[in-house]
Short mmCIF file of C-alpha atoms in Angstrom, two decimals:
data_model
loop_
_atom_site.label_atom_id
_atom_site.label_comp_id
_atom_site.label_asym_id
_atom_site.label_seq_id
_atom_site.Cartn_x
_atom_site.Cartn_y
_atom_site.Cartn_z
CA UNK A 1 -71.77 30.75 -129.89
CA UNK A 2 -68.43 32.41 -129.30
CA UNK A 3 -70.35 34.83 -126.48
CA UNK A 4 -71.04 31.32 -123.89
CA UNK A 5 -68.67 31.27 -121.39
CA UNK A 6 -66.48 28.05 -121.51
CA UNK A 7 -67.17 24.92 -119.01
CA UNK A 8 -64.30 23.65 -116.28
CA UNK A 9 -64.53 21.07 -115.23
CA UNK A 10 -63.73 20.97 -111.19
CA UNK A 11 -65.36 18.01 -109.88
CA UNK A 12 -63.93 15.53 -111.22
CA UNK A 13 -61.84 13.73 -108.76
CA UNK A 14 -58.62 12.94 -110.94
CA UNK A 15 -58.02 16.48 -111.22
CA UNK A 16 -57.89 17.92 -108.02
CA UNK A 17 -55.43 19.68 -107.17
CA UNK A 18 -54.20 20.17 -110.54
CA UNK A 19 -53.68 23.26 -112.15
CA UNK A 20 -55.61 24.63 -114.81
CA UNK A 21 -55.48 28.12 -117.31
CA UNK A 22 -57.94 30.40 -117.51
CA UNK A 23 -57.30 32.87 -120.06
CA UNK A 24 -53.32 32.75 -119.21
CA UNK A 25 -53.81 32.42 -115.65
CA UNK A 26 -52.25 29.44 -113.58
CA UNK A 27 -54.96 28.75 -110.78
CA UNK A 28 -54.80 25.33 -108.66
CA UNK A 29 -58.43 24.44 -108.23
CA UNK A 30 -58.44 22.61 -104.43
CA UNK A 31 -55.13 23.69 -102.57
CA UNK A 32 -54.11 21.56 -99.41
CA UNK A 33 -53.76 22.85 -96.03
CA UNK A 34 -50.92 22.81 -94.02
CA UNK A 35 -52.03 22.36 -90.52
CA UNK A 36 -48.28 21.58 -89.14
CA UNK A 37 -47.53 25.35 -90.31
CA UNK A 38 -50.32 27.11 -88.22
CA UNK A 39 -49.81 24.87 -85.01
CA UNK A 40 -45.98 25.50 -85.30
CA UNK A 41 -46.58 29.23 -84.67
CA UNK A 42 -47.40 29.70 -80.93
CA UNK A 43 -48.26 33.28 -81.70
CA UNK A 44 -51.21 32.54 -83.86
CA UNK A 45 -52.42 30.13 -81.05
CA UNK A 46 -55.00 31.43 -78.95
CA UNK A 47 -55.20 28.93 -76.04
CA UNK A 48 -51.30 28.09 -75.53
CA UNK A 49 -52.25 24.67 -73.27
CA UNK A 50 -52.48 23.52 -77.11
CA UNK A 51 -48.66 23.46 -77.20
CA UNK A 52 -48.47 21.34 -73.67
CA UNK A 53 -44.35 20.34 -74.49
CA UNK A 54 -43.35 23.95 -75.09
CA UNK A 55 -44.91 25.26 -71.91
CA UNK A 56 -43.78 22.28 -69.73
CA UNK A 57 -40.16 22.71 -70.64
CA UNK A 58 -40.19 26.72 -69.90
CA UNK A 59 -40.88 26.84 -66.36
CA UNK A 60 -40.51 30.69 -67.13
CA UNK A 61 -44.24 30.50 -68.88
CA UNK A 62 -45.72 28.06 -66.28
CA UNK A 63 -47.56 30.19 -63.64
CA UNK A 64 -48.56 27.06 -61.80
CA UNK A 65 -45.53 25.02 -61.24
CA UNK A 66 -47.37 21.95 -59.34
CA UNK A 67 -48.48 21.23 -63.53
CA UNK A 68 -44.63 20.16 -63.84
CA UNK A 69 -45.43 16.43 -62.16
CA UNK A 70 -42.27 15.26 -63.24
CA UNK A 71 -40.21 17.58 -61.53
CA UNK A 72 -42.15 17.42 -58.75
CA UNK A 73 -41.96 13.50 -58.35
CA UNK A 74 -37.91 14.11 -58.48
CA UNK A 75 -37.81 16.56 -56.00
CA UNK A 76 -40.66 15.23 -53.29
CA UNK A 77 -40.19 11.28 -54.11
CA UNK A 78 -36.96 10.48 -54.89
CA UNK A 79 -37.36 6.61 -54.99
CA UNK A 80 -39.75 6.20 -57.96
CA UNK A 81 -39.80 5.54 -61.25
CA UNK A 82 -35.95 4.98 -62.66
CA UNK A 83 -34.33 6.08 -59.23
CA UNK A 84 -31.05 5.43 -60.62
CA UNK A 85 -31.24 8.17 -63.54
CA UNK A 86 -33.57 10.34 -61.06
CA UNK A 87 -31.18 10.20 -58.07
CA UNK A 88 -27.94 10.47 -59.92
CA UNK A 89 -27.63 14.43 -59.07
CA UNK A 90 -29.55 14.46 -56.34
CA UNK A 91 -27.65 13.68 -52.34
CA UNK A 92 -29.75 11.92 -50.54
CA UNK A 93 -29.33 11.72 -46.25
CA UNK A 94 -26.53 9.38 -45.23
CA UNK A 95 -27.24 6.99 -42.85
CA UNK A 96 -24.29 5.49 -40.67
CA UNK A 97 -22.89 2.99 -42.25
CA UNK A 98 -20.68 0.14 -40.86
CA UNK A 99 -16.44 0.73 -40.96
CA UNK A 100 -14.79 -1.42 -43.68
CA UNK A 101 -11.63 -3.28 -42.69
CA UNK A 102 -9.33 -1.79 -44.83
CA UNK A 103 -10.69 1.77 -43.57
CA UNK A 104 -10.03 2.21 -39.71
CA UNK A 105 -11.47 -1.63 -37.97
CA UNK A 106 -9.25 -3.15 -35.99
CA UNK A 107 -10.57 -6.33 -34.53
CA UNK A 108 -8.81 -9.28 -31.98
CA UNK A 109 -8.24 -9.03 -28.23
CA UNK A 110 -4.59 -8.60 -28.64
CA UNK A 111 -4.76 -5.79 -31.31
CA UNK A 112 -7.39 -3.45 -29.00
CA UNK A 113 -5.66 -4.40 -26.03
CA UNK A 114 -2.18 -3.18 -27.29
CA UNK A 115 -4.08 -0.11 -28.84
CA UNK A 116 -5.99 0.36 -25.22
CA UNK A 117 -2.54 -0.08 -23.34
CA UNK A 118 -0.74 2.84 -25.20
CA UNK A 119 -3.68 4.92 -25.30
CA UNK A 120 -4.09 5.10 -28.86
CA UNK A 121 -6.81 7.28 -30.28
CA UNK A 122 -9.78 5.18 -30.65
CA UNK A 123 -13.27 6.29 -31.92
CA UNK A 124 -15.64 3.59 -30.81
CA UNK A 125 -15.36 0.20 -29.81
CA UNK A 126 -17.57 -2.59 -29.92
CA UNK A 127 -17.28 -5.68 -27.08
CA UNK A 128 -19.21 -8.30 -26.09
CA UNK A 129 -21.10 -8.34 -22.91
CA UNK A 130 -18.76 -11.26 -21.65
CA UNK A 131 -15.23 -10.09 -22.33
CA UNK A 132 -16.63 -6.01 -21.16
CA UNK A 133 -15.95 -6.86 -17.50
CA UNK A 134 -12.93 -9.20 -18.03
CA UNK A 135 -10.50 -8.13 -16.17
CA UNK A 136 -8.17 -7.06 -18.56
CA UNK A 137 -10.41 -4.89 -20.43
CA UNK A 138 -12.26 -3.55 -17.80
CA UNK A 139 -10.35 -0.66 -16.45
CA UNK A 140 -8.60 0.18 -19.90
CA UNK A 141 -12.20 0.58 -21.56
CA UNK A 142 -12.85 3.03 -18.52
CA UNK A 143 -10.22 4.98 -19.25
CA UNK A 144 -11.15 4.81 -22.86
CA UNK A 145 -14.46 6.23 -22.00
CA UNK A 146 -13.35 9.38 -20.15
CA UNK A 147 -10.79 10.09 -22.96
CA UNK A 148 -14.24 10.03 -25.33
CA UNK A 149 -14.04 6.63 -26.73
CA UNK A 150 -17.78 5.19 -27.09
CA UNK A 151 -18.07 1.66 -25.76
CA UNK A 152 -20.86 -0.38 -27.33
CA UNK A 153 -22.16 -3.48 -25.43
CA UNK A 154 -23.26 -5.68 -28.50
CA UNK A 155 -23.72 -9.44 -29.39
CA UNK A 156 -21.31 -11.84 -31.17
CA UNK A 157 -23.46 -11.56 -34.28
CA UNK A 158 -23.38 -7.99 -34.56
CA UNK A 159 -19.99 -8.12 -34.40
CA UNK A 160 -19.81 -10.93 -36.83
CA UNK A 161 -21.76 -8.44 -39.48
CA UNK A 162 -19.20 -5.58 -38.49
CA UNK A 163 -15.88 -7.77 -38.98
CA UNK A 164 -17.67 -9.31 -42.01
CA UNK A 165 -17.19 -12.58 -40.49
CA UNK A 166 -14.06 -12.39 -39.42
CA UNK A 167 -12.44 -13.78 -36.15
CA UNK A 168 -13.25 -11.03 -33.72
CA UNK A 169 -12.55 -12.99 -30.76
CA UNK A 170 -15.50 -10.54 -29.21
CA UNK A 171 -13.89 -7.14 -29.83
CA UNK A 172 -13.60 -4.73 -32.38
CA UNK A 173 -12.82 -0.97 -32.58
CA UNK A 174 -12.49 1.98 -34.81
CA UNK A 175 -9.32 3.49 -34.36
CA UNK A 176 -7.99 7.08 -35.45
CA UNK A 177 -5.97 7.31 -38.14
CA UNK A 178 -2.32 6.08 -37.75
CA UNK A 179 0.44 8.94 -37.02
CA UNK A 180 3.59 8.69 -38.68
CA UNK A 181 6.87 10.03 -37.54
CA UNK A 182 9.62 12.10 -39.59
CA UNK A 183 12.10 10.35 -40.67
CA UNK A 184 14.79 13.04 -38.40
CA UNK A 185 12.65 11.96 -35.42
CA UNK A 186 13.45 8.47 -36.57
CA UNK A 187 16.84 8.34 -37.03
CA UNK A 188 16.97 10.56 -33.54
CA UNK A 189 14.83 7.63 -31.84
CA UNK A 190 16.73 4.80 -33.51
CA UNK A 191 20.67 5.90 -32.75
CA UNK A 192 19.85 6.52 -28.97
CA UNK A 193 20.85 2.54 -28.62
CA UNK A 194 23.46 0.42 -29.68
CA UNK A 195 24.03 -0.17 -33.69
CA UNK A 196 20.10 0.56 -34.35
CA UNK A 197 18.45 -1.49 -37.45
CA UNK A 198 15.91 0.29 -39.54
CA UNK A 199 13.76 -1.50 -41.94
CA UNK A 200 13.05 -0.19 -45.55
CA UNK A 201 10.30 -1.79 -47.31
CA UNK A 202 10.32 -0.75 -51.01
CA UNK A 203 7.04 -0.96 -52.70
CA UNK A 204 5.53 -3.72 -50.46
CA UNK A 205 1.59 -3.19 -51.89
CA UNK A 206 0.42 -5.93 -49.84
CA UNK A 207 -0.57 -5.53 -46.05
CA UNK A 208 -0.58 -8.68 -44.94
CA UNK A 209 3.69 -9.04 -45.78
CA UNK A 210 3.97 -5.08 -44.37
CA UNK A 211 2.03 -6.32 -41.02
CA UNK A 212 3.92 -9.36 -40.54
CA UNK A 213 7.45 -7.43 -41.51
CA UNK A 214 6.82 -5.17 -38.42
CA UNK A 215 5.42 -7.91 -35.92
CA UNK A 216 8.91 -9.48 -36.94
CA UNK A 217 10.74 -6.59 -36.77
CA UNK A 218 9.51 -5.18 -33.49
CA UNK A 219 10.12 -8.77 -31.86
CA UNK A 220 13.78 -8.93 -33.15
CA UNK A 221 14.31 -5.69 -31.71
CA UNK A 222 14.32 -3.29 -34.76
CA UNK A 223 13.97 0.32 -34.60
CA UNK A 224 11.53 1.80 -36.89
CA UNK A 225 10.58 1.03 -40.27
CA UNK A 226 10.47 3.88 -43.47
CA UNK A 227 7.85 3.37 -46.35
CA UNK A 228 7.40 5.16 -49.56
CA UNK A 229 4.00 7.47 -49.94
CA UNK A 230 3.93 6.55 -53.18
CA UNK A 231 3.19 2.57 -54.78
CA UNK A 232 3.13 1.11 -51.50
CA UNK A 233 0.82 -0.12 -48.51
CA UNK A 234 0.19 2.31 -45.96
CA UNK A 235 -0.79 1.55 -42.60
CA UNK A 236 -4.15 0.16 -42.78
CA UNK A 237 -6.74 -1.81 -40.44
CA UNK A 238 -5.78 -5.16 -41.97
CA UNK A 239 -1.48 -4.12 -41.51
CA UNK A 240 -2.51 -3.41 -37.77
CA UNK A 241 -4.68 -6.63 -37.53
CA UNK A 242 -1.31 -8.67 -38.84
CA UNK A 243 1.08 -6.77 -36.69
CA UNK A 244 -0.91 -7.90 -34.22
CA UNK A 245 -0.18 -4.70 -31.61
CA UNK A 246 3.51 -4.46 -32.46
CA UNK A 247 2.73 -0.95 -33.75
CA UNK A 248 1.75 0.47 -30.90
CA UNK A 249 5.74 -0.16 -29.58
CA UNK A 250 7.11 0.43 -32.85
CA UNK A 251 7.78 3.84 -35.16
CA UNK A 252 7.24 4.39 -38.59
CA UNK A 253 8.28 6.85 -41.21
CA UNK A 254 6.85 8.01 -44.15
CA UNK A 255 8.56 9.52 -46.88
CA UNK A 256 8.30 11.07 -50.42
CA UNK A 257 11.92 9.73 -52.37
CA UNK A 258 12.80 6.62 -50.87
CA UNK A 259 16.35 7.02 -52.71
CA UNK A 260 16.66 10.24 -50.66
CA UNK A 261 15.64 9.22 -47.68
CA UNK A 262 18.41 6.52 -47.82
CA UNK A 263 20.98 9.52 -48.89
CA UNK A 264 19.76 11.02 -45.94
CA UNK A 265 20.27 7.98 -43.69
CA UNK A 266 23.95 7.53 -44.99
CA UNK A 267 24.70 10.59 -44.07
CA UNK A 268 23.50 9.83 -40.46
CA UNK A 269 26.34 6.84 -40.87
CA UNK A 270 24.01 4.08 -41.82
CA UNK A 271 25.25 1.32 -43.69
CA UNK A 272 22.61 0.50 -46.63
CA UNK A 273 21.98 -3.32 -46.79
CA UNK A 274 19.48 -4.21 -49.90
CA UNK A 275 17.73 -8.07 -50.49
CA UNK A 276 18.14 -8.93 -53.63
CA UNK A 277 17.73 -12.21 -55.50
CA UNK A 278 20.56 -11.34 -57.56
CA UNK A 279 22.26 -10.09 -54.80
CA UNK A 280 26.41 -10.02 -54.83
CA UNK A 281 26.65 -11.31 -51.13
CA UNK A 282 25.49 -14.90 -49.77
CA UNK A 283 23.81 -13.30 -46.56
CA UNK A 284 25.36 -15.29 -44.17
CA UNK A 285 28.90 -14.10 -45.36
CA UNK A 286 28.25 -10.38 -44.80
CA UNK A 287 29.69 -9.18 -41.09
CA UNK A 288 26.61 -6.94 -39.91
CA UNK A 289 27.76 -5.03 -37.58
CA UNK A 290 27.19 -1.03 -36.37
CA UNK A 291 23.96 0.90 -37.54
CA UNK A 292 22.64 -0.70 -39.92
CA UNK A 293 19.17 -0.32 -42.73
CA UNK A 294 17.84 -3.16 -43.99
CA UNK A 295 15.94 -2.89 -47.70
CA UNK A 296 13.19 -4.86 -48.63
CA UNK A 297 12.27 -5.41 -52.00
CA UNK A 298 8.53 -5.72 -53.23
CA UNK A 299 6.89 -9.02 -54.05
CA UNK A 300 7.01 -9.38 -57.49
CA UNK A 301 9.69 -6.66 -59.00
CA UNK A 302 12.27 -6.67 -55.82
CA UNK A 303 14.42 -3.72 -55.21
CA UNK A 304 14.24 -1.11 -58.11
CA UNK A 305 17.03 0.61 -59.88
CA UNK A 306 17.41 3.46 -58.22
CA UNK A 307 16.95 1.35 -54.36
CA UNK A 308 19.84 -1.20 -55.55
CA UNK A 309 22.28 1.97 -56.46
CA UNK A 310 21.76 3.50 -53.31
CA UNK A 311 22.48 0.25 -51.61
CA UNK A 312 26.42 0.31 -50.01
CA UNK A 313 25.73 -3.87 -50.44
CA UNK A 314 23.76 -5.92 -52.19
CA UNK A 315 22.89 -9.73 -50.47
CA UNK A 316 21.24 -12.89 -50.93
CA UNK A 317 19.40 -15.72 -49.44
CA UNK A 318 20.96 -19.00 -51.05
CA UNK A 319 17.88 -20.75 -51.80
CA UNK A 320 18.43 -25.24 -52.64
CA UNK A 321 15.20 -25.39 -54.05
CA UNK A 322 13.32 -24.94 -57.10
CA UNK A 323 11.78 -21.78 -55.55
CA UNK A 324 13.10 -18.86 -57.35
CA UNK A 325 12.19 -16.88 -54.78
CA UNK A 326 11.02 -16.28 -51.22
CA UNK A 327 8.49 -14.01 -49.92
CA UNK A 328 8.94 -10.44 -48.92
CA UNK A 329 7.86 -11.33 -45.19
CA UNK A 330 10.01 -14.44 -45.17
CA UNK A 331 12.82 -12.55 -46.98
CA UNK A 332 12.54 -9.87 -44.43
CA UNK A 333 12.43 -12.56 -41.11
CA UNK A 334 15.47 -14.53 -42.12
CA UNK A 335 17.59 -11.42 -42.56
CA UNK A 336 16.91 -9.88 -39.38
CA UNK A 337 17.55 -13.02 -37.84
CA UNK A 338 20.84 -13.23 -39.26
CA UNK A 339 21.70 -9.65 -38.29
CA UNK A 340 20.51 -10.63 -34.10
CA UNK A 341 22.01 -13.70 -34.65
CA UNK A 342 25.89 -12.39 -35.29
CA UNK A 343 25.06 -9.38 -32.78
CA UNK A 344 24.03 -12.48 -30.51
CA UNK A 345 27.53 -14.04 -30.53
CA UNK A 346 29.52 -11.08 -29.99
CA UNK A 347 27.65 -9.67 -27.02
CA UNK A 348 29.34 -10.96 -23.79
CA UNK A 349 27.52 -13.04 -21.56
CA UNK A 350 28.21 -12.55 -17.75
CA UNK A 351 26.06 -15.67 -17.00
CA UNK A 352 27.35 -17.94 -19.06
CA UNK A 353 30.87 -16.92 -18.20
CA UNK A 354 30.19 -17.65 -14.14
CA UNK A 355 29.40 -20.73 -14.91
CA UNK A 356 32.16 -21.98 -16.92
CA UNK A 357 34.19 -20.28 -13.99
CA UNK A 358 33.07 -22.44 -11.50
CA UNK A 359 32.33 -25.49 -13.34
CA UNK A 360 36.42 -24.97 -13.62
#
């Protein structure tokens, strides 16, 4: 009896996997295999098209790179699947697209036939068939053409789509951008006539009041106009449009420190008049006379601190209203006016005074 070996019992499902003693030993009778660990080893792999993720993502290890489709589709066609994910470091060819108003478009007989008349640097223009051989276009858009302008011959709806609607009146035209002038030049230009007026505009962010404070300006008989580079409206398609070819007769000046380009007009013996609502002076009280800068202030804030200190006077327009306050295009209007209209009454009339002579 004690020579028979001893039974184990192994095929019993409940205990597989357990482990069991044989004389002292630990042995585990069915051990599970770990598949996950021999597939994780690409060296033990034979065939390495088993592991299709690692070899796609090492173009390195890819001898044939057409088995890459998905870099292939991103390269070759650009437009499907997510295009906007696909695309997003990719350039794709431009194709010409339409000027935008605010860009360079300037649109309105009057505008392109001011910009035509003083040869300003246009691009392209676009014209109806009608107005192309009218005779005030005609020769100007020849001499366009020899100085390089192209001259389309298009319909009133193309033109429609270019303006985006707008009133075109049958012409439209890229122009270069606008050149300004140094302020030196300015004040140069402005004192070779009689007590010059120079408009400042102070922060004026919207072109529609900048365009209609230099169609004003220029008809009064200002000389130029200085603008800040900074938190302002520059001169754009739409301040050209409002202007409505005033700019083409009329300078303007750029600067950097608005508070020292007024420093710098003192010193060229400019009196400093600034608009405020606050203002010290009733405008029709103030005696306007010699050269003269007029500030404007912006639409919402007015003048700012350092404008108003640089200002030799501060003045008002006496409003009856509940209004607080006027706009910077109707502020601007009414105080030029004032200024032509004293200069107006102390300028000497020769024809008035023959006639009082011989009505005496």
């Amino acid at each position: 009896m004690s020579n028979q070996p001893r039974k184990i019992k192994t095929s019993s499902e409940p205990n597989r996997g357990q482990p069991v003693k044989i004389k002292g030993k630990r042995v585990v009778t069915n051990p599970v295999r770990n598949p996950r660990k021999i597939d994780s080893n690409p060296v033990s792999v034979p065939n390495p098209t088993r592991n299709p993720r690692k070899i796609d993502i090492n173009p390195i290890s890819v001898a044939n790179p057409t088995r890459n489709p998905r870099k292939i589709d991103r390269d070759s066609n650009p437009t499907s699947g997510n295009s906007r994910q696909r695309n997003s470091n990719f350039s794709q060819p431009s194709t010409p697209t339409e000027p935008t108003e605010d860009c360079d478009l300037i649109y309105g007989r009057h505008p392109v036939l001011s910009a035509l008349q003083n040869e300003r640097g246009l691009n392209r223009i676009w014209i109806t068939t009608r107005l192309r051989y009218d005779p005030s276009f005609h020769h100007l858009l020849l001499q366009a053409k020899e100085n390089g302008t192209v001259i389309d011959e298009v319909e009133p709806k193309r033109l429609d789509q270019i303006t985006n609607g707008s009133n075109h009146q049958g012409v439209a035209a890229q122009i270069a951008p606008y050149t300004y002038i140094e302020l030196p030049d300015l004040i140069e230009q402005a004192k070779s006539v009689t007590d010059p007026v120079i408009i400042v505009a102070d922060g004026i962010t919207d072109p529609q009041n900048l365009g209609a404070i230099i169609r004003t300006a220029e008809a009064i008989g200002a000389q130029g106009l200085v603008i800040p580079q900074r938190r302002a409206s520059g001169i754009t398609s739409t301040v050209v449009k409002v202007a409505t070819g005033a700019l083409e007769n009329f300078a303007v000046a750029r600067v950097v420190n608005l508070s020292r380009a007024l420093e710098e007009l003192k010193e060229a013996g400019f009196w400093i008049y600034g608009t405020a609502a606050t203002g010290s002076e009733p405008l029709h009280t103030v005696n306007f006379t010699g050269p003269i800068v007029l500030v404007i202030g912006s639409e919402g804030e007015g003048l700012g601190m350092l404008t108003q200190r640089s200002c030799d006077v501060l003045v008002s327009i006496p409003l009856q209203g509940k209004t607080p306050s006027l706009n910077a295009s109707v502020a601007a209007g009414m105080a030029l006016y004032e200024v032509y209209r004293q200069r107006s009454l102390n300028t000497l009339h020769l024809d008035k005074l023959q006639k009082m002579s011989l009505k005496k």
